[in-house]
Amino acid sequence: ILNGGLMPGNLYGSIGDGGSFKSIWAHCIGSDAANIKNNDSLIVYMNGEMSELQLMDRVMNKELKIELQVGLKNKTINKDNINDLANQLKEVLGENFQIVSSSGWNAKAIGEKVKEIEQKLNKKASLIVVDGLTQMEDIKRDEIKSAIHNSGQLKELAKDTNTAIIALVHVTGNP
């Protein structure tokens, strides 16, 4: 992915304050890789930080130059034309950009979900984005210790599945 910039079997982390565009960066990498004309790669985006509507708004804005939330608010997008937009997006991304919105995951559950998607689409994932490492299971009952633990688990998942993984960590305030 990224012409060899993201290698299979590796974990890549990005940490920063909320609003520092980590999610936008990750979804841009993912949607570029998923684009049928570019790479035709299967990307699984584990979305724990924003609403699915917010993420789809960003993807549609990037890929179709359509502001979904603005259109819904001013009623230029409604239930009658939302399917047309979904079809337009499918023409660009196919089934390659899969969004899973949830939280409380662990590495095993992420691996199982990705495997389920791979089997359904008969295609191997080349990238998993975990948007919200802190949205994963808090097994250590401490945000920092859990983030370290979950990072290690994701690194093992990347190796075991030979898939690149981007893990985003959103922090607030100064430590």
PDB file of C-alpha atoms in Angstrom:
ATOM      1  CA  ILE A   1       0.000   0.000   0.000  1.00  0.00           C
ATOM      2  CA  LEU A   2       1.258   3.518  -0.799  1.00  0.00           C
ATOM      3  CA  ASN A   3       3.632   2.074  -3.381  1.00  0.00           C
ATOM      4  CA  GLY A   4       5.380   0.018  -0.730  1.00  0.00           C
ATOM      5  CA  GLY A   5       5.165   2.588   2.062  1.00  0.00           C
ATOM      6  CA  LEU A   6       2.938   0.348   4.168  1.00  0.00           C
ATOM      7  CA  MET A   7       4.198  -3.200   4.210  1.00  0.00           C
ATOM      8  CA  PRO A   8       2.127  -6.292   5.021  1.00  0.00           C
ATOM      9  CA  GLY A   9       2.730  -7.704   8.476  1.00  0.00           C
ATOM     10  CA  ASN A  10       3.512  -4.343  10.076  1.00  0.00           C
ATOM     11  CA  LEU A  11       1.701  -2.103  12.537  1.00  0.00           C
ATOM     12  CA  TYR A  12       1.796   1.652  11.985  1.00  0.00           C
ATOM     13  CA  GLY A  13       0.674   3.998  14.731  1.00  0.00           C
ATOM     14  CA  SER A  14      -0.405   7.589  14.698  1.00  0.00           C
ATOM     15  CA  ILE A  15      -1.007   9.459  17.932  1.00  0.00           C
ATOM     16  CA  GLY A  16      -2.265  12.977  18.413  1.00  0.00           C
ATOM     17  CA  ASP A  17      -4.852  15.311  19.827  1.00  0.00           C
ATOM     18  CA  GLY A  18      -8.412  15.080  18.641  1.00  0.00           C
ATOM     19  CA  GLY A  19      -8.888  17.224  15.547  1.00  0.00           C
ATOM     20  CA  SER A  20      -5.360  16.651  14.241  1.00  0.00           C
ATOM     21  CA  PHE A  21      -6.659  14.894  11.093  1.00  0.00           C
ATOM     22  CA  LYS A  22      -5.458  11.351  11.891  1.00  0.00           C
ATOM     23  CA  SER A  23      -8.786   9.818  10.876  1.00  0.00           C
ATOM     24  CA  ILE A  24      -8.901  11.840   7.655  1.00  0.00           C
ATOM     25  CA  TRP A  25      -5.339  10.745   6.822  1.00  0.00           C
ATOM     26  CA  ALA A  26      -6.198   7.083   7.498  1.00  0.00           C
ATOM     27  CA  HIS A  27      -9.456   7.071   5.550  1.00  0.00           C
ATOM     28  CA  CYS A  28      -7.727   8.800   2.623  1.00  0.00           C
ATOM     29  CA  ILE A  29      -5.063   6.085   2.563  1.00  0.00           C
ATOM     30  CA  GLY A  30      -7.780   3.440   2.831  1.00  0.00           C
ATOM     31  CA  SER A  31     -10.078   4.814   0.160  1.00  0.00           C
ATOM     32  CA  ASP A  32      -7.149   5.389  -2.219  1.00  0.00           C
ATOM     33  CA  ALA A  33      -6.067   1.773  -1.759  1.00  0.00           C
ATOM     34  CA  ALA A  34      -9.636   0.547  -2.153  1.00  0.00           C
ATOM     35  CA  ASN A  35     -10.230   2.500  -5.365  1.00  0.00           C
ATOM     36  CA  ILE A  36     -10.936   0.074  -8.210  1.00  0.00           C
ATOM     37  CA  LYS A  37      -8.912   2.156 -10.684  1.00  0.00           C
ATOM     38  CA  ASN A  38      -5.848   2.368  -8.407  1.00  0.00           C
ATOM     39  CA  ASN A  39      -5.204  -0.796  -6.457  1.00  0.00           C
ATOM     40  CA  ASP A  40      -8.462  -2.687  -6.009  1.00  0.00           C
ATOM     41  CA  SER A  41      -7.422  -3.649  -2.448  1.00  0.00           C
ATOM     42  CA  LEU A  42      -9.724  -4.743   0.370  1.00  0.00           C
ATOM     43  CA  ILE A  43      -9.562  -2.284   3.262  1.00  0.00           C
ATOM     44  CA  VAL A  44     -11.311  -2.878   6.599  1.00  0.00           C
ATOM     45  CA  TYR A  45     -11.893   0.315   8.579  1.00  0.00           C
ATOM     46  CA  MET A  46     -12.656  -0.397  12.249  1.00  0.00           C
ATOM     47  CA  ASN A  47     -14.452   2.816  13.154  1.00  0.00           C
ATOM     48  CA  GLY A  48     -14.662   3.535  16.867  1.00  0.00           C
ATOM     49  CA  GLU A  49     -14.183   7.275  16.963  1.00  0.00           C
ATOM     50  CA  MET A  50     -16.912   8.850  14.841  1.00  0.00           C
ATOM     51  CA  SER A  51     -20.405   8.131  13.683  1.00  0.00           C
ATOM     52  CA  GLU A  52     -20.790   6.073  10.537  1.00  0.00           C
ATOM     53  CA  LEU A  53     -22.545   9.076   8.962  1.00  0.00           C
ATOM     54  CA  GLN A  54     -19.544  11.291   9.726  1.00  0.00           C
ATOM     55  CA  LEU A  55     -17.139   8.764   8.200  1.00  0.00           C
ATOM     56  CA  MET A  56     -19.313   8.253   5.111  1.00  0.00           C
ATOM     57  CA  ASP A  57     -19.584  12.032   4.750  1.00  0.00           C
ATOM     58  CA  ARG A  58     -15.793  12.212   4.591  1.00  0.00           C
ATOM     59  CA  VAL A  59     -15.481   9.304   2.155  1.00  0.00           C
ATOM     60  CA  MET A  60     -18.205  10.673  -0.137  1.00  0.00           C
ATOM     61  CA  ASN A  61     -16.667  14.127  -0.009  1.00  0.00           C
ATOM     62  CA  LYS A  62     -13.275  12.745  -1.024  1.00  0.00           C
ATOM     63  CA  GLU A  63     -14.453  10.284  -3.667  1.00  0.00           C
ATOM     64  CA  LEU A  64     -17.571  11.989  -5.078  1.00  0.00           C
ATOM     65  CA  LYS A  65     -17.120  15.622  -3.978  1.00  0.00           C
ATOM     66  CA  ILE A  66     -20.484  15.387  -2.200  1.00  0.00           C
ATOM     67  CA  GLU A  67     -21.073  16.697   1.320  1.00  0.00           C
ATOM     68  CA  LEU A  68     -23.465  14.097   2.673  1.00  0.00           C
ATOM     69  CA  GLN A  69     -24.366  15.794   5.955  1.00  0.00           C
ATOM     70  CA  VAL A  70     -24.930  19.168   4.277  1.00  0.00           C
ATOM     71  CA  GLY A  71     -27.128  17.499   1.648  1.00  0.00           C
ATOM     72  CA  LEU A  72     -29.150  15.697   4.310  1.00  0.00           C
ATOM     73  CA  LYS A  73     -29.565  18.889   6.305  1.00  0.00           C
ATOM     74  CA  ASN A  74     -30.720  21.019   3.370  1.00  0.00           C
ATOM     75  CA  LYS A  75     -32.739  18.087   1.964  1.00  0.00           C
ATOM     76  CA  THR A  76     -30.942  17.874  -1.397  1.00  0.00           C
ATOM     77  CA  ILE A  77     -30.099  14.307  -0.355  1.00  0.00           C
ATOM     78  CA  ASN A  78     -32.984  12.168   0.803  1.00  0.00           C
ATOM     79  CA  LYS A  79     -34.051   8.526   0.971  1.00  0.00           C
ATOM     80  CA  ASP A  80     -34.969   8.635  -2.729  1.00  0.00           C
ATOM     81  CA  ASN A  81     -31.468   9.512  -3.948  1.00  0.00           C
ATOM     82  CA  ILE A  82     -29.258   8.024  -1.225  1.00  0.00           C
ATOM     83  CA  ASN A  83     -29.177   4.701  -3.105  1.00  0.00           C
ATOM     84  CA  ASP A  84     -27.916   6.517  -6.209  1.00  0.00           C
ATOM     85  CA  LEU A  85     -25.074   7.978  -4.140  1.00  0.00           C
ATOM     86  CA  ALA A  86     -24.282   4.563  -2.686  1.00  0.00           C
ATOM     87  CA  ASN A  87     -24.143   3.145  -6.213  1.00  0.00           C
ATOM     88  CA  GLN A  88     -21.847   5.973  -7.355  1.00  0.00           C
ATOM     89  CA  LEU A  89     -19.537   5.250  -4.441  1.00  0.00           C
ATOM     90  CA  LYS A  90     -19.648   1.542  -5.249  1.00  0.00           C
ATOM     91  CA  GLU A  91     -18.526   2.333  -8.813  1.00  0.00           C
ATOM     92  CA  VAL A  92     -15.403   3.934  -7.337  1.00  0.00           C
ATOM     93  CA  LEU A  93     -14.661   1.633  -4.404  1.00  0.00           C
ATOM     94  CA  GLY A  94     -16.562  -1.539  -5.243  1.00  0.00           C
ATOM     95  CA  GLU A  95     -16.879  -3.644  -2.097  1.00  0.00           C
ATOM     96  CA  ASN A  96     -13.298  -2.804  -1.175  1.00  0.00           C
ATOM     97  CA  PHE A  97     -13.838  -0.247   1.618  1.00  0.00           C
ATOM     98  CA  GLN A  98     -15.564  -2.060   4.454  1.00  0.00           C
ATOM     99  CA  ILE A  99     -16.551  -0.072   7.545  1.00  0.00           C
ATOM    100  CA  VAL A 100     -17.161  -1.752  10.881  1.00  0.00           C
ATOM    101  CA  SER A 101     -18.529   0.715  13.450  1.00  0.00           C
ATOM    102  CA  SER A 102     -18.249  -0.459  17.017  1.00  0.00           C
ATOM    103  CA  SER A 103     -15.994  -0.319  20.061  1.00  0.00           C
ATOM    104  CA  GLY A 104     -14.737  -2.601  22.808  1.00  0.00           C
ATOM    105  CA  TRP A 105     -12.887  -4.812  20.332  1.00  0.00           C
ATOM    106  CA  ASN A 106      -9.836  -6.870  21.030  1.00  0.00           C
ATOM    107  CA  ALA A 107      -7.297  -8.048  18.466  1.00  0.00           C
ATOM    108  CA  LYS A 108      -8.901 -11.481  18.244  1.00  0.00           C
ATOM    109  CA  ALA A 109     -12.346  -9.994  17.501  1.00  0.00           C
ATOM    110  CA  ILE A 110     -10.824  -7.683  14.878  1.00  0.00           C
ATOM    111  CA  GLY A 111      -9.101 -10.662  13.256  1.00  0.00           C
ATOM    112  CA  GLU A 112     -12.340 -12.661  13.249  1.00  0.00           C
ATOM    113  CA  LYS A 113     -14.306  -9.775  11.733  1.00  0.00           C
ATOM    114  CA  VAL A 114     -11.712  -9.252   9.016  1.00  0.00           C
ATOM    115  CA  LYS A 115     -11.691 -12.984   8.246  1.00  0.00           C
ATOM    116  CA  GLU A 116     -15.510 -12.932   7.985  1.00  0.00           C
ATOM    117  CA  ILE A 117     -15.341 -10.035   5.509  1.00  0.00           C
ATOM    118  CA  GLU A 118     -12.556 -11.722   3.531  1.00  0.00           C
ATOM    119  CA  GLN A 119     -14.597 -14.919   3.224  1.00  0.00           C
ATOM    120  CA  LYS A 120     -17.736 -13.017   2.236  1.00  0.00           C
ATOM    121  CA  LEU A 121     -15.911 -11.085  -0.505  1.00  0.00           C
ATOM    122  CA  ASN A 122     -13.449 -13.851  -1.414  1.00  0.00           C
ATOM    123  CA  LYS A 123     -10.593 -11.368  -1.125  1.00  0.00           C
ATOM    124  CA  LYS A 124      -7.677 -10.865   1.286  1.00  0.00           C
ATOM    125  CA  ALA A 125      -7.521  -7.606   3.226  1.00  0.00           C
ATOM    126  CA  SER A 126      -4.397  -5.585   2.541  1.00  0.00           C
ATOM    127  CA  LEU A 127      -5.034  -2.940   5.218  1.00  0.00           C
ATOM    128  CA  ILE A 128      -6.876  -2.764   8.514  1.00  0.00           C
ATOM    129  CA  VAL A 129      -7.413   0.658  10.071  1.00  0.00           C
ATOM    130  CA  VAL A 130      -8.202   0.701  13.784  1.00  0.00           C
ATOM    131  CA  ASP A 131      -9.560   4.182  14.315  1.00  0.00           C
ATOM    132  CA  GLY A 132      -9.440   4.433  18.023  1.00  0.00           C
ATOM    133  CA  LEU A 133      -6.917   2.244  19.807  1.00  0.00           C
ATOM    134  CA  THR A 134      -8.457   3.547  23.020  1.00  0.00           C
ATOM    135  CA  GLN A 135     -11.821   2.200  21.813  1.00  0.00           C
ATOM    136  CA  MET A 136     -10.419  -1.306  22.082  1.00  0.00           C
ATOM    137  CA  GLU A 137     -10.973  -3.459  25.141  1.00  0.00           C
ATOM    138  CA  ASP A 138      -9.565  -1.863  28.312  1.00  0.00           C
ATOM    139  CA  ILE A 139      -8.116  -5.113  29.606  1.00  0.00           C
ATOM    140  CA  LYS A 140      -5.584  -3.393  31.875  1.00  0.00           C
ATOM    141  CA  ARG A 141      -8.175  -0.991  33.354  1.00  0.00           C
ATOM    142  CA  ASP A 142      -5.795   1.843  32.527  1.00  0.00           C
ATOM    143  CA  GLU A 143      -5.908   3.759  29.244  1.00  0.00           C
ATOM    144  CA  ILE A 144      -2.140   3.942  28.733  1.00  0.00           C
ATOM    145  CA  LYS A 145      -1.397   0.345  29.790  1.00  0.00           C
ATOM    146  CA  SER A 146      -4.286  -0.902  27.659  1.00  0.00           C
ATOM    147  CA  ALA A 147      -3.029   1.078  24.652  1.00  0.00           C
ATOM    148  CA  ILE A 148       0.411  -0.515  25.051  1.00  0.00           C
ATOM    149  CA  HIS A 149      -1.130  -3.983  25.459  1.00  0.00           C
ATOM    150  CA  ASN A 150      -3.489  -3.530  22.502  1.00  0.00           C
ATOM    151  CA  SER A 151      -0.667  -2.203  20.317  1.00  0.00           C
ATOM    152  CA  GLY A 152       1.260  -5.405  21.000  1.00  0.00           C
ATOM    153  CA  GLN A 153      -1.799  -7.488  20.171  1.00  0.00           C
ATOM    154  CA  LEU A 154      -2.351  -5.600  16.913  1.00  0.00           C
ATOM    155  CA  LYS A 155       1.308  -6.045  15.990  1.00  0.00           C
ATOM    156  CA  GLU A 156       0.874  -9.811  16.423  1.00  0.00           C
ATOM    157  CA  LEU A 157      -2.335  -9.696  14.352  1.00  0.00           C
ATOM    158  CA  ALA A 158      -0.489  -7.839  11.575  1.00  0.00           C
ATOM    159  CA  LYS A 159       2.220 -10.509  11.547  1.00  0.00           C
ATOM    160  CA  ASP A 160      -0.196 -13.448  11.793  1.00  0.00           C
ATOM    161  CA  THR A 161      -2.392 -12.188   8.955  1.00  0.00           C
ATOM    162  CA  ASN A 162       0.403 -10.589   6.906  1.00  0.00           C
ATOM    163  CA  THR A 163      -1.724  -7.447   6.723  1.00  0.00           C
ATOM    164  CA  ALA A 164      -0.705  -3.816   7.255  1.00  0.00           C
ATOM    165  CA  ILE A 165      -2.504  -2.247  10.216  1.00  0.00           C
ATOM    166  CA  ILE A 166      -2.820   1.437  11.020  1.00  0.00           C
ATOM    167  CA  ALA A 167      -3.776   2.140  14.636  1.00  0.00           C
ATOM    168  CA  LEU A 168      -4.879   5.657  15.524  1.00  0.00           C
ATOM    169  CA  VAL A 169      -4.631   6.920  19.090  1.00  0.00           C
ATOM    170  CA  HIS A 170      -6.655  10.002  19.938  1.00  0.00           C
ATOM    171  CA  VAL A 171      -5.478  11.820  23.035  1.00  0.00           C
ATOM    172  CA  THR A 172      -6.905  14.803  24.845  1.00  0.00           C
ATOM    173  CA  GLY A 173      -4.970  17.378  26.765  1.00  0.00           C
ATOM    174  CA  ASN A 174      -1.399  17.178  27.953  1.00  0.00           C
ATOM    175  CA  PRO A 175      -0.193  14.042  29.751  1.00  0.00           C
TER     176      PRO A 175
END
